[in-house]
PDB file of C-alpha atoms in Angstrom:
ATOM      1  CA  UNK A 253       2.724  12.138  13.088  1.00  0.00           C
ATOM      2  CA  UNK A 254       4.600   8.657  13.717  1.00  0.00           C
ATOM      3  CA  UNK A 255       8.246   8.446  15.921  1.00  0.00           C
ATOM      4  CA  UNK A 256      10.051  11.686  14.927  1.00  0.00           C
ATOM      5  CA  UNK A 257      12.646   9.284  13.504  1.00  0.00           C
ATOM      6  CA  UNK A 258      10.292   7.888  10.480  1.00  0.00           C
ATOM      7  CA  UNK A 259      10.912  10.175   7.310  1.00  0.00           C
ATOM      8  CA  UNK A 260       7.487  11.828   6.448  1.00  0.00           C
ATOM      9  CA  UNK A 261       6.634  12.106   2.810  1.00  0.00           C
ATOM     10  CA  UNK A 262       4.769  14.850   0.838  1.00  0.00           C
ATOM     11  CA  UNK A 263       1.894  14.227  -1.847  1.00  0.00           C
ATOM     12  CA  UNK A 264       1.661  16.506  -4.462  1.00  0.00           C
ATOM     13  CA  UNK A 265      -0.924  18.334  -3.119  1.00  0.00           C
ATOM     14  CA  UNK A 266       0.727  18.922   0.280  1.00  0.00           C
ATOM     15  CA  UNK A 267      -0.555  15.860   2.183  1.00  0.00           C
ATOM     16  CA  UNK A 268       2.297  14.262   4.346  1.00  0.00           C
ATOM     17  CA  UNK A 269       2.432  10.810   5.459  1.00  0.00           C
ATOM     18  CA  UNK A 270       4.985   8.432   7.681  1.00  0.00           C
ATOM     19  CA  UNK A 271       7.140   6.681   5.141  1.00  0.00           C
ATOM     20  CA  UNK A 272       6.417   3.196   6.779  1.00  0.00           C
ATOM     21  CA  UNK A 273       2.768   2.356   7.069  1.00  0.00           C
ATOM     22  CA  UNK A 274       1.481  -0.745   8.597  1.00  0.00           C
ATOM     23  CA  UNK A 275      -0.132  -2.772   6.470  1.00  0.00           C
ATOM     24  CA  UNK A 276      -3.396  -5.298   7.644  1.00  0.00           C
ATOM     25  CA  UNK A 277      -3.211  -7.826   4.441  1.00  0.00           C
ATOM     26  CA  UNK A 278      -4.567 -11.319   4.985  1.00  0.00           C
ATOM     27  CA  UNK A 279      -4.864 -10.267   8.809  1.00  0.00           C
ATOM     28  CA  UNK A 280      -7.835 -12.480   9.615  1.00  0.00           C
ATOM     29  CA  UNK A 281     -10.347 -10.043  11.278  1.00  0.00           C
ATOM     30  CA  UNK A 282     -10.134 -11.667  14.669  1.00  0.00           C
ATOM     31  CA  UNK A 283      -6.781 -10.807  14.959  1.00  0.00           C
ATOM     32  CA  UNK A 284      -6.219  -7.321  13.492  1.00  0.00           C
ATOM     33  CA  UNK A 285      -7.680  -5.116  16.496  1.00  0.00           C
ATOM     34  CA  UNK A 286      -4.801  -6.225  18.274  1.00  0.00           C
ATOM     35  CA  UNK A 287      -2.242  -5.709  15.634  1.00  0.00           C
ATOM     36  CA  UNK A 288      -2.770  -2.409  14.895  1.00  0.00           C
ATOM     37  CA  UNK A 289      -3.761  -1.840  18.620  1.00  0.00           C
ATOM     38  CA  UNK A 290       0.189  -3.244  18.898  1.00  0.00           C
ATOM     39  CA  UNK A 291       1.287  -0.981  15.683  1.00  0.00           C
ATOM     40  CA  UNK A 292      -0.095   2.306  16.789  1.00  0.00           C
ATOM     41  CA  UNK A 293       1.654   1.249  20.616  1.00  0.00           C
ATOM     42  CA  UNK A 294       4.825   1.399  19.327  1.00  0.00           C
ATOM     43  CA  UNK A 295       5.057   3.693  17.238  1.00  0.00           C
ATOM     44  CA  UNK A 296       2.895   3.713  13.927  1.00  0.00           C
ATOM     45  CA  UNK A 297       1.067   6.391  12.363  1.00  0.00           C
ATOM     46  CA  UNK A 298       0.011   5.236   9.029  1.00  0.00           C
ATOM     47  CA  UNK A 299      -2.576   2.288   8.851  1.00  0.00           C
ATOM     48  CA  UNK A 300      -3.430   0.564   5.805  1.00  0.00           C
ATOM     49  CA  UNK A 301      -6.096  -1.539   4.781  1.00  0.00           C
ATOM     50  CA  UNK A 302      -8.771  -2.240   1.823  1.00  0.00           C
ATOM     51  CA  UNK A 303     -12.631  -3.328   1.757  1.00  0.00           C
ATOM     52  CA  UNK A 304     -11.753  -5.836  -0.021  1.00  0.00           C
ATOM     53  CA  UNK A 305      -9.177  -7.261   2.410  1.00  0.00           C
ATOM     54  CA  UNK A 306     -12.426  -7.376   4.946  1.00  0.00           C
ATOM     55  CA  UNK A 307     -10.717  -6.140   7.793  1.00  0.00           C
ATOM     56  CA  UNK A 308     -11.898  -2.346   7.827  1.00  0.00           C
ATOM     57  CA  UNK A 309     -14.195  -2.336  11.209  1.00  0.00           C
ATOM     58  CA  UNK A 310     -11.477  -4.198  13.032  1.00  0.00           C
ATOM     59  CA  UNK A 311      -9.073  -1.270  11.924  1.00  0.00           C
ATOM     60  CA  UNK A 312     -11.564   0.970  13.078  1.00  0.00           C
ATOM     61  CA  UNK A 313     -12.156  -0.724  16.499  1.00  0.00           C
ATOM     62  CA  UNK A 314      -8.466  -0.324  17.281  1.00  0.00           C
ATOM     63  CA  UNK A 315      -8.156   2.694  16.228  1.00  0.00           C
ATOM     64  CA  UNK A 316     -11.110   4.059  18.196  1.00  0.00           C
ATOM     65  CA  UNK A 317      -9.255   2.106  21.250  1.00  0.00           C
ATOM     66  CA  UNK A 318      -5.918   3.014  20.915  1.00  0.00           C
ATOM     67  CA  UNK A 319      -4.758   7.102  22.368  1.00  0.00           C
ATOM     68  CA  UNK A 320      -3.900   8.345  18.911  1.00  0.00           C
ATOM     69  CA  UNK A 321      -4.498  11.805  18.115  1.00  0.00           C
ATOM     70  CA  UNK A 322      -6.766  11.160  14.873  1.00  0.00           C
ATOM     71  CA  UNK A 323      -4.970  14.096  13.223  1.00  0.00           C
ATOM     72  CA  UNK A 324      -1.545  12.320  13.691  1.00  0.00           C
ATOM     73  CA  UNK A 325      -2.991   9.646  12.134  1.00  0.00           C
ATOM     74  CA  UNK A 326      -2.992   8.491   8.194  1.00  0.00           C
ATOM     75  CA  UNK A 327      -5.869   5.631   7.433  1.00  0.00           C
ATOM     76  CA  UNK A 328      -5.555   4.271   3.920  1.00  0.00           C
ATOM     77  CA  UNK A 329      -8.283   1.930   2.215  1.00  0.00           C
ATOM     78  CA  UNK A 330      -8.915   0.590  -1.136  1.00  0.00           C
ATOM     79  CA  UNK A 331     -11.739   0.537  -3.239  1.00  0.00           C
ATOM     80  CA  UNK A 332     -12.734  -3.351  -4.779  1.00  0.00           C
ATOM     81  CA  UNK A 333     -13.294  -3.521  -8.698  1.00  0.00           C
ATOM     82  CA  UNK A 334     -16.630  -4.511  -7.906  1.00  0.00           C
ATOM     83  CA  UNK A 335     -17.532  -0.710  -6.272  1.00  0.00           C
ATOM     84  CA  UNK A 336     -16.306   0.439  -9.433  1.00  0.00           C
ATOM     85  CA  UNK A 337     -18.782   2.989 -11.183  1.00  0.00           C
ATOM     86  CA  UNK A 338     -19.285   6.805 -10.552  1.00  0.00           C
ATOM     87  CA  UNK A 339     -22.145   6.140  -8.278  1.00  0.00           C
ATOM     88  CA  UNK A 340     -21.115   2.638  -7.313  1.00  0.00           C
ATOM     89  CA  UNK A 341     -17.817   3.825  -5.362  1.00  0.00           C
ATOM     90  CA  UNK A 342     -19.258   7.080  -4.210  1.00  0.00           C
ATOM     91  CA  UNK A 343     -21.258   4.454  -2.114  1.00  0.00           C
ATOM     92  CA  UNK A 344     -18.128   2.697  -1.164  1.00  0.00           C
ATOM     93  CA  UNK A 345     -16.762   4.889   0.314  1.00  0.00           C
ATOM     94  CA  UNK A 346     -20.027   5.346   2.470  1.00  0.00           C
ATOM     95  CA  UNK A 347     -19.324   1.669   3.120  1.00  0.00           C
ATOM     96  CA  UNK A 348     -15.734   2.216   3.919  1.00  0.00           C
ATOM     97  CA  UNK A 349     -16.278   5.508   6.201  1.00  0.00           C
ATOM     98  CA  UNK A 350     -18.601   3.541   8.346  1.00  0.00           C
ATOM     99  CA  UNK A 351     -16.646   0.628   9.164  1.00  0.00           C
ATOM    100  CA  UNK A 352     -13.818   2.406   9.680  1.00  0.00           C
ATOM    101  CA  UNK A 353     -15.395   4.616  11.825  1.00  0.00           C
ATOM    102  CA  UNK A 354     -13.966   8.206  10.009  1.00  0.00           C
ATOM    103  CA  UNK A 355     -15.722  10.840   9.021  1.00  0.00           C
ATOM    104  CA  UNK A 356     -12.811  11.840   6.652  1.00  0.00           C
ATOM    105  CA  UNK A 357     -10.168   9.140   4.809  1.00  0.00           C
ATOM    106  CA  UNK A 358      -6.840  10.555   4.672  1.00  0.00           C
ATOM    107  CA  UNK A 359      -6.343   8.354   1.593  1.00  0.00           C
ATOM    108  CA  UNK A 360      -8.675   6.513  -0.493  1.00  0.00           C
ATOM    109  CA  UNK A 361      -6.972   4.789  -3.913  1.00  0.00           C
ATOM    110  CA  UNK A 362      -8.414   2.055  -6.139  1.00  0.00           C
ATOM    111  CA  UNK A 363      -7.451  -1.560  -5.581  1.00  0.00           C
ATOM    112  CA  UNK A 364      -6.566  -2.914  -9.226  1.00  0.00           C
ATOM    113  CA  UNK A 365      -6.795  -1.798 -13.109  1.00  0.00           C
ATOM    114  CA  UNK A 366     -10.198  -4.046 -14.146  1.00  0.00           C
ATOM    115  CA  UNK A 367      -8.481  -4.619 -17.812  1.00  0.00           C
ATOM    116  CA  UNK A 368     -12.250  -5.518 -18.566  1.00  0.00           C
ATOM    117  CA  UNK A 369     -13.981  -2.992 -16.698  1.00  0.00           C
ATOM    118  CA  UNK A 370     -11.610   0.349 -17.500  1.00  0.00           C
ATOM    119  CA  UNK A 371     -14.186   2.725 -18.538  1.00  0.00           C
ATOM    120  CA  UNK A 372     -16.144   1.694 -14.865  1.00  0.00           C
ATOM    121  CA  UNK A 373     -12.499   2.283 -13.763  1.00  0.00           C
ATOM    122  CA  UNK A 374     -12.056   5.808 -14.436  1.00  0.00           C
ATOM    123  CA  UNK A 375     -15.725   6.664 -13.587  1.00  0.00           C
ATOM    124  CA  UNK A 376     -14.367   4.992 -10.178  1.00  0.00           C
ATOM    125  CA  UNK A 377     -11.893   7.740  -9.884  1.00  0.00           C
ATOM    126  CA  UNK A 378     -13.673  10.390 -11.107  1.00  0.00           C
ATOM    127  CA  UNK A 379     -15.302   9.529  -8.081  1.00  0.00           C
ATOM    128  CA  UNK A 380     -12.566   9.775  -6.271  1.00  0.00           C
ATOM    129  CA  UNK A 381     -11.976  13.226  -7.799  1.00  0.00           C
ATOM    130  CA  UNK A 382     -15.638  14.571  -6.504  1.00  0.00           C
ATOM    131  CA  UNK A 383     -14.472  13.164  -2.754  1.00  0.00           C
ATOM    132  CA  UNK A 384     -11.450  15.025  -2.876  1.00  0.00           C
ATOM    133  CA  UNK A 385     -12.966  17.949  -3.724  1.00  0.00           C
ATOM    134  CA  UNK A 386     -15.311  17.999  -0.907  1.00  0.00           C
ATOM    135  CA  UNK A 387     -12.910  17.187   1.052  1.00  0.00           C
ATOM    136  CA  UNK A 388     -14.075  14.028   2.788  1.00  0.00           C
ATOM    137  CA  UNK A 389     -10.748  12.117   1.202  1.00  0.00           C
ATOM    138  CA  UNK A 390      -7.519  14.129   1.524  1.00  0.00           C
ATOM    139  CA  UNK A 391      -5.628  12.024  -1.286  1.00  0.00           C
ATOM    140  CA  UNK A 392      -6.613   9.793  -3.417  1.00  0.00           C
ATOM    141  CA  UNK A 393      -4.504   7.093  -5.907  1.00  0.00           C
ATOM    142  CA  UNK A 394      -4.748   3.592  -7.518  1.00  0.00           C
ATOM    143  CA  UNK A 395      -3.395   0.300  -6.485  1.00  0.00           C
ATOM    144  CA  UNK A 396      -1.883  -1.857  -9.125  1.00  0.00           C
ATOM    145  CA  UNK A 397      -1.551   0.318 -12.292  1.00  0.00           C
ATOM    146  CA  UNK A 398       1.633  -0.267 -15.273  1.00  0.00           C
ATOM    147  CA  UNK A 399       2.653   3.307 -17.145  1.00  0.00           C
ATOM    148  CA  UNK A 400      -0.045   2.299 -20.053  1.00  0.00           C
ATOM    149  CA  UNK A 401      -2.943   2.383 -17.774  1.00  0.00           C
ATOM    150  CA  UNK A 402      -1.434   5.397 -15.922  1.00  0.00           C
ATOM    151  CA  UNK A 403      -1.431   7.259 -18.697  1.00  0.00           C
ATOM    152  CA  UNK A 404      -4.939   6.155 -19.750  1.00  0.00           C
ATOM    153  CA  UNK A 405      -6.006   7.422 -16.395  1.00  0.00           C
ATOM    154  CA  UNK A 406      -4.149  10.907 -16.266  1.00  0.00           C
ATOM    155  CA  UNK A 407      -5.015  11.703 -20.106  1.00  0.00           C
ATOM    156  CA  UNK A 408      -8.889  11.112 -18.917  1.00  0.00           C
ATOM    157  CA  UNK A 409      -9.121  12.796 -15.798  1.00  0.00           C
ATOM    158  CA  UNK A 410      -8.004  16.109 -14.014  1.00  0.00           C
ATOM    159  CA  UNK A 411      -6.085  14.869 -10.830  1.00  0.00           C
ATOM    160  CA  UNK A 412      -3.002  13.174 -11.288  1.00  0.00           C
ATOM    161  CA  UNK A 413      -2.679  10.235  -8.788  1.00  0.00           C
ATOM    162  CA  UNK A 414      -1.231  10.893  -5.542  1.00  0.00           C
ATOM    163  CA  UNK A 415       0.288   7.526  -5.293  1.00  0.00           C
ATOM    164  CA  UNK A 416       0.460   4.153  -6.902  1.00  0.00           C
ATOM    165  CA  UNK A 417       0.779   0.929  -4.722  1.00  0.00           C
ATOM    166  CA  UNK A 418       2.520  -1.315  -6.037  1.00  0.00           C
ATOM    167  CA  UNK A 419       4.617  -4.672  -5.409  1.00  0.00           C
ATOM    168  CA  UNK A 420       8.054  -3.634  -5.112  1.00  0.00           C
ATOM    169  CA  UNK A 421      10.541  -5.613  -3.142  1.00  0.00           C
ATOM    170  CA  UNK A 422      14.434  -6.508  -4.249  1.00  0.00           C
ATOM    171  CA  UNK A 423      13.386  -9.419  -6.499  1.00  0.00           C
ATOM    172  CA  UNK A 424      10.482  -6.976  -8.522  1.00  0.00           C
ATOM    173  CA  UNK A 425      11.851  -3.153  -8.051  1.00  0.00           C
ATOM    174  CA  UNK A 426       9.871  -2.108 -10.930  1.00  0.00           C
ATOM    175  CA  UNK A 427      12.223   0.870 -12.130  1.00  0.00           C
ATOM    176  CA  UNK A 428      10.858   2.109 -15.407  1.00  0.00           C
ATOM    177  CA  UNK A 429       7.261   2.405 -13.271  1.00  0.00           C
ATOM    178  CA  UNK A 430       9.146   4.131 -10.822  1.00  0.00           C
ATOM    179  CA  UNK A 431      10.892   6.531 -12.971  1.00  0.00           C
ATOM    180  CA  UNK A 432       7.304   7.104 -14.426  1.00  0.00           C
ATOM    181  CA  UNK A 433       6.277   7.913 -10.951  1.00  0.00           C
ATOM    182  CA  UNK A 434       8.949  10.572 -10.205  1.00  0.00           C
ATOM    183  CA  UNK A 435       8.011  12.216 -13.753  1.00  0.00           C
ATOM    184  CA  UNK A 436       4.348  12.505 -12.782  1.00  0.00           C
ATOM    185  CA  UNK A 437       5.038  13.574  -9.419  1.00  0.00           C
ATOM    186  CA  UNK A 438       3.361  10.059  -8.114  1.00  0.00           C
ATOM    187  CA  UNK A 439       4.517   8.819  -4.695  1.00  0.00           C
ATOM    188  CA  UNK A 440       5.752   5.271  -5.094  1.00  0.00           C
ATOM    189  CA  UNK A 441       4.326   3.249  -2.454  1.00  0.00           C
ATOM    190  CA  UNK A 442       5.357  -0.530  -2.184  1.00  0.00           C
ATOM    191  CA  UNK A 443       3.085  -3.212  -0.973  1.00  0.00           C
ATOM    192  CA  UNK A 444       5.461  -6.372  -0.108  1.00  0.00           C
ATOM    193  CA  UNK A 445       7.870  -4.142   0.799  1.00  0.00           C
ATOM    194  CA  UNK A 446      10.023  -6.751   2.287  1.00  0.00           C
ATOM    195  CA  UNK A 447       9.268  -9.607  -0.505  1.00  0.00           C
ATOM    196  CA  UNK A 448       6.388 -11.124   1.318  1.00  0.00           C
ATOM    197  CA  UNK A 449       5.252 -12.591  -1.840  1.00  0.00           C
ATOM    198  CA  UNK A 450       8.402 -14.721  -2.401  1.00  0.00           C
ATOM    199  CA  UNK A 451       7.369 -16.690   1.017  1.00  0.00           C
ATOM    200  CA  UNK A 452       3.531 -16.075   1.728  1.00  0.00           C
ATOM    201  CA  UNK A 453       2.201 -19.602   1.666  1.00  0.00           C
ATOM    202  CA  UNK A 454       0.208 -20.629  -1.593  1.00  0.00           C
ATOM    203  CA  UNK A 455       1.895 -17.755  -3.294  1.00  0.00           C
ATOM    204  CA  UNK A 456       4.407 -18.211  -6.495  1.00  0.00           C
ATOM    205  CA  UNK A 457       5.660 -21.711  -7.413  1.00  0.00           C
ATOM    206  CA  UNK A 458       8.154 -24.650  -6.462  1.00  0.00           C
ATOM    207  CA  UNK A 459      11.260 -22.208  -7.824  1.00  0.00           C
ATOM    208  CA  UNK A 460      10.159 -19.175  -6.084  1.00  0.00           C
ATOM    209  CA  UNK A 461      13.260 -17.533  -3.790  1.00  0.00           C
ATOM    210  CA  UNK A 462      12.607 -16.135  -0.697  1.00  0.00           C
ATOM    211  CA  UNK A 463      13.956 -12.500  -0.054  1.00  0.00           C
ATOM    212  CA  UNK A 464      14.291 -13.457   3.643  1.00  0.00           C
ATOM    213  CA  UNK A 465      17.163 -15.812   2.476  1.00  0.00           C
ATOM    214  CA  UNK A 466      19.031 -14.292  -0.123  1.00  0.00           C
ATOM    215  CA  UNK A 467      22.554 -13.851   0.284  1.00  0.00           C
ATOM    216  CA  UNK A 468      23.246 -10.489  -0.819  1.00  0.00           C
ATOM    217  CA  UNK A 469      20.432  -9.169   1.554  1.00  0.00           C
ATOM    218  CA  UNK A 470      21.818 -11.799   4.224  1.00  0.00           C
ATOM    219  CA  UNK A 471      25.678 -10.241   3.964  1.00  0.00           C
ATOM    220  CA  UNK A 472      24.347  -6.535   4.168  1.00  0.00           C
ATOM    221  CA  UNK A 473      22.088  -7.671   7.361  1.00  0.00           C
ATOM    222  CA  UNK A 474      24.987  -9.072   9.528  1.00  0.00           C
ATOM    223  CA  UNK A 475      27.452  -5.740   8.281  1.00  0.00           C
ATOM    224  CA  UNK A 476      24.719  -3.580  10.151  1.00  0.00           C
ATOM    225  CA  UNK A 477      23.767  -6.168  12.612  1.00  0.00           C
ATOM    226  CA  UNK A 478      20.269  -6.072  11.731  1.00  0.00           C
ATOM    227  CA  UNK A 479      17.626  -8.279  10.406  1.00  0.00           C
ATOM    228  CA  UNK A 480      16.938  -9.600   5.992  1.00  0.00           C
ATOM    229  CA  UNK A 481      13.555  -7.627   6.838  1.00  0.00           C
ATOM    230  CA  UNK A 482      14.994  -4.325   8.658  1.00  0.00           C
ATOM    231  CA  UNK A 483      17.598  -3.894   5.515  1.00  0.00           C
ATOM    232  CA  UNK A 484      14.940  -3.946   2.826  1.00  0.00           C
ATOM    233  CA  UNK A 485      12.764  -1.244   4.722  1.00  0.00           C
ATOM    234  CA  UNK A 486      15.840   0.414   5.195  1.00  0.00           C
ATOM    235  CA  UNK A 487      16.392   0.084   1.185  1.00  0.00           C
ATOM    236  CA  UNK A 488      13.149   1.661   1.036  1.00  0.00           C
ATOM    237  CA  UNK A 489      13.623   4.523   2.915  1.00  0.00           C
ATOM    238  CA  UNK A 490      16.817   5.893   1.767  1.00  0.00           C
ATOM    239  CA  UNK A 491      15.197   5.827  -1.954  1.00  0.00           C
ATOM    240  CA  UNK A 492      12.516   7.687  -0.932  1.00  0.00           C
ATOM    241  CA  UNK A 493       9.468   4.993  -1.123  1.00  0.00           C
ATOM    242  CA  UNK A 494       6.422   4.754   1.250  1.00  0.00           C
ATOM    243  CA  UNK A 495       6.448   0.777   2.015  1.00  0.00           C
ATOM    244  CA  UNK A 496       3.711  -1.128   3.720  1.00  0.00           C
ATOM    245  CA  UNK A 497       4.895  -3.803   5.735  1.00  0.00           C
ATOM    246  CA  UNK A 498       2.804  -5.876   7.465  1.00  0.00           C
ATOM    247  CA  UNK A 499       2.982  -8.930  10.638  1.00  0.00           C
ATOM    248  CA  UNK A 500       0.358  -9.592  13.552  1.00  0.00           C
ATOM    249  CA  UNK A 501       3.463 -10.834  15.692  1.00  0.00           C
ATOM    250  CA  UNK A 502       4.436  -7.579  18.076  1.00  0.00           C
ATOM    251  CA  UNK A 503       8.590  -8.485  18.213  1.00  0.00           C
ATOM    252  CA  UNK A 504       8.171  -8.148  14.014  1.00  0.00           C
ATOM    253  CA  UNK A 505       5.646  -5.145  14.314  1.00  0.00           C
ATOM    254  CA  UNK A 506       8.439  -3.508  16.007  1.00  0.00           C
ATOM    255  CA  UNK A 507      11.387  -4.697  14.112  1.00  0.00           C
ATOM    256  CA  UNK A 508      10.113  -2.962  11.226  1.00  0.00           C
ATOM    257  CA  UNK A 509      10.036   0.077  12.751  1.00  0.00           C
ATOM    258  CA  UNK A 510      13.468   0.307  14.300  1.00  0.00           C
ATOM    259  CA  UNK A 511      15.249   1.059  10.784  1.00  0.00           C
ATOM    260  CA  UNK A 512      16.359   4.665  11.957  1.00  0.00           C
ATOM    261  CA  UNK A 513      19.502   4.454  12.832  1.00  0.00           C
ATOM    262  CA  UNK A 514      21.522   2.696  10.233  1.00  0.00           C
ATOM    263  CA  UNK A 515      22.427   3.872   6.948  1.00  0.00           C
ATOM    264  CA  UNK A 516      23.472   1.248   3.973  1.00  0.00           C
ATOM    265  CA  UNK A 517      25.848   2.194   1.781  1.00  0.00           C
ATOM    266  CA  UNK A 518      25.318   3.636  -1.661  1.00  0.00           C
ATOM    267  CA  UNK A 519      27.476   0.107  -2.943  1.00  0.00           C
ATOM    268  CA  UNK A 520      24.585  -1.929  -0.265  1.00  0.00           C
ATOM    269  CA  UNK A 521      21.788   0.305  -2.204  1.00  0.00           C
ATOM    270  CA  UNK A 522      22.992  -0.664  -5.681  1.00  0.00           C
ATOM    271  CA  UNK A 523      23.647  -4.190  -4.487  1.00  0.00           C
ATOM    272  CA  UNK A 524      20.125  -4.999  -3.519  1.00  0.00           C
ATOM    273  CA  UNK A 525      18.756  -2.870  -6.703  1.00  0.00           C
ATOM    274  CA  UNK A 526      20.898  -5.033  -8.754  1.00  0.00           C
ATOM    275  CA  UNK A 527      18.542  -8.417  -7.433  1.00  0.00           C
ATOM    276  CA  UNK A 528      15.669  -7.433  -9.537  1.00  0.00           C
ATOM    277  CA  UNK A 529      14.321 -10.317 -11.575  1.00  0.00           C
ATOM    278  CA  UNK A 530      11.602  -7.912 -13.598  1.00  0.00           C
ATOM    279  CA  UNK A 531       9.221 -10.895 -12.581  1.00  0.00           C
ATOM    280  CA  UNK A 532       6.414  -9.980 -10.531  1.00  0.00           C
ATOM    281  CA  UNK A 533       5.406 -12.247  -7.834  1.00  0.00           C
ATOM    282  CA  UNK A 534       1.776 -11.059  -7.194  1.00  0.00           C
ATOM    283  CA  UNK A 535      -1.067 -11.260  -9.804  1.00  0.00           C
ATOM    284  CA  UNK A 536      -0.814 -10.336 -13.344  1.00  0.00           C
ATOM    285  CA  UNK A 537      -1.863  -6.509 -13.193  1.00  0.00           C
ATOM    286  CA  UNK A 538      -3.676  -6.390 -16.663  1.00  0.00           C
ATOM    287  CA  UNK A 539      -5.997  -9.012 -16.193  1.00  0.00           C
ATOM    288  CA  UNK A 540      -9.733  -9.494 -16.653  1.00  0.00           C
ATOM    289  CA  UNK A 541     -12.236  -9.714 -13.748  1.00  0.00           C
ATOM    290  CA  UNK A 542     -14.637 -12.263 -13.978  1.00  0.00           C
ATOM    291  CA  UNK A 543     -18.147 -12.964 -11.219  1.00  0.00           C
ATOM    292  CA  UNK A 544     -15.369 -14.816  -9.429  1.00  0.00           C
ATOM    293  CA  UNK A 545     -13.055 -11.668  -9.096  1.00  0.00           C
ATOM    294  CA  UNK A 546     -16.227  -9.293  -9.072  1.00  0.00           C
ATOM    295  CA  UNK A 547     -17.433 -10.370  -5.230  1.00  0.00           C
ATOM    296  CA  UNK A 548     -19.375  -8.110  -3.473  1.00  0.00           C
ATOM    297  CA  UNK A 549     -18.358  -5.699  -0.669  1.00  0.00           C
ATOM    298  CA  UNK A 550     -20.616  -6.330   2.023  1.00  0.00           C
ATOM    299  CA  UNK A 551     -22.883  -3.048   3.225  1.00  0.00           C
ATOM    300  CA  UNK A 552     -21.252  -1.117   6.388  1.00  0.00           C
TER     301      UNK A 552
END
């Protein structure tokens, strides 16, 4: 599946996945073939990306380049609030199949809640529910969703989620969702896994911290000799988490990767637990979508 030394994970219905993905968001299109060409070189086996992140026939490409075994390999895309609908995202992922080249997605969740939009919202993943039963998805999930709208979701439909992506980093560890999660049998799959947010530019404001420089993280790093960045995956790992990191520079691409062989400390773990702020640094999860939010996904 990925190096032997990356921890799988297992969905509730059996599916198993490497628990570090590599993750293509805000990867301009031009540059993506080559890093997840790079990603899958070293050592990858999980690829994630989203329509609406425009980037899925890039993914494709290198993936169609690159000597993978396709059944060694996880793909992961998201369906866009605007595909959302029974019919509507039965169509996207038409749209999604054919840029990305598959037959098959291994896993196919939806991007965010819609707090305007939830009925079209769980018609979206009753859509979901159809593909999974024909098997042309092999898991399926949401992006994005607090315990209410969880609930919502699970009381209206028949397949529990396979996994929720979520931000979840040091500063925003979200542990009452997470403890949801482990009730529900819900993977817990963090985008930002390494606090991207706190340093992506034109993200948070003036006061924002960056993960990257916080002392607690810092002192742990140069104990183990390793990298802000290789510690938090690390975090990840030993609690169990699927985390998406994501860089188009191949020293960082493998950096992330080489988190095998160092273990923290169950004082390190509740150390860098004990840094959440219970602010999120992403968007607002319950919020409306508007023509502006509602853009279309262009045809395959």
């Amino acid at each position: 599946m990925s190096d032997p030394k990356i921890p799988t994970l297992t969905l509730h219905n059996g599916v198993r996945l490497p628990a570090l993905g590599f993750g293509v968001f805000q990867t301009p299109p031009d540059e993506t073939i080559a890093a997840v060409e790079e990603a899958l070189r070293v050592g990858y086996r999980h690829i994630d990306t989203a329509a609406a992140y425009g980037n899925e026939r890039e993914v494709g490409e290198a993936i169609r380049r690159s000597e993978v075994d396709r059944a060694d390999l996880v793909v992961e895309t998201k369906v866009w609030a605007s595909d959302y609908g029974y019919d509507e995202t039965l169509h996207a992922f038409e749209k999604a199949s054919a840029k990305l080249g598959l037959e098959q997605l291994d896993i196919l969740i939806l991007h965010q809640v819609a707090a305007n939009l939830f009925d079209r919202t769980i018609d979206a993943y009753r859509a979901l529910e159809r593909l999974l039963a024909e098997g042309r998805v092999r898991a399926i999930g949401v992006s994005n969703f607090p315990v209410p709208r969880l609930t919502q979701l699970i009381d209206a439909t028949e397949v529990v989620p396979h996994l929720n992506q979520v931000e979840l980093h040091p500063y925003f560890s979200q542990p009452e969702l997470q403890d949801f999660h482990r009730e529900q049998g819900i993977l817990t799959q963090a985008w930002s896994p390494i606090g991207g947010i706190t340093f992506y530019p034109g993200w948070g404001g003036e006061d924002r911290r960056s993960t990257l420089a916080d002392p607690t993280i810092g002192e742990i790093a140069a104990a183990h000799g390793r990298t802000p960045a290789q510690v938090m995956l690390r975090w990840h790992l030993q609690q169990g988490r699927s985390a998406i990191p994501k860089s188009v520079t191949p020293s960082r691409i493998a950096e992330n990767l080489a988190v095998t062989d160092f273990v923290l400390s169950d004082a390190q773990l509740a150390a860098i637990d004990a840094l959440d702020t219970g602010t999120p640094g992403g968007p607002e999860p319950e919020r409306d979508f508007d023509d502006r939010q509602l853009f279309p996904i262009p045809e395959a």
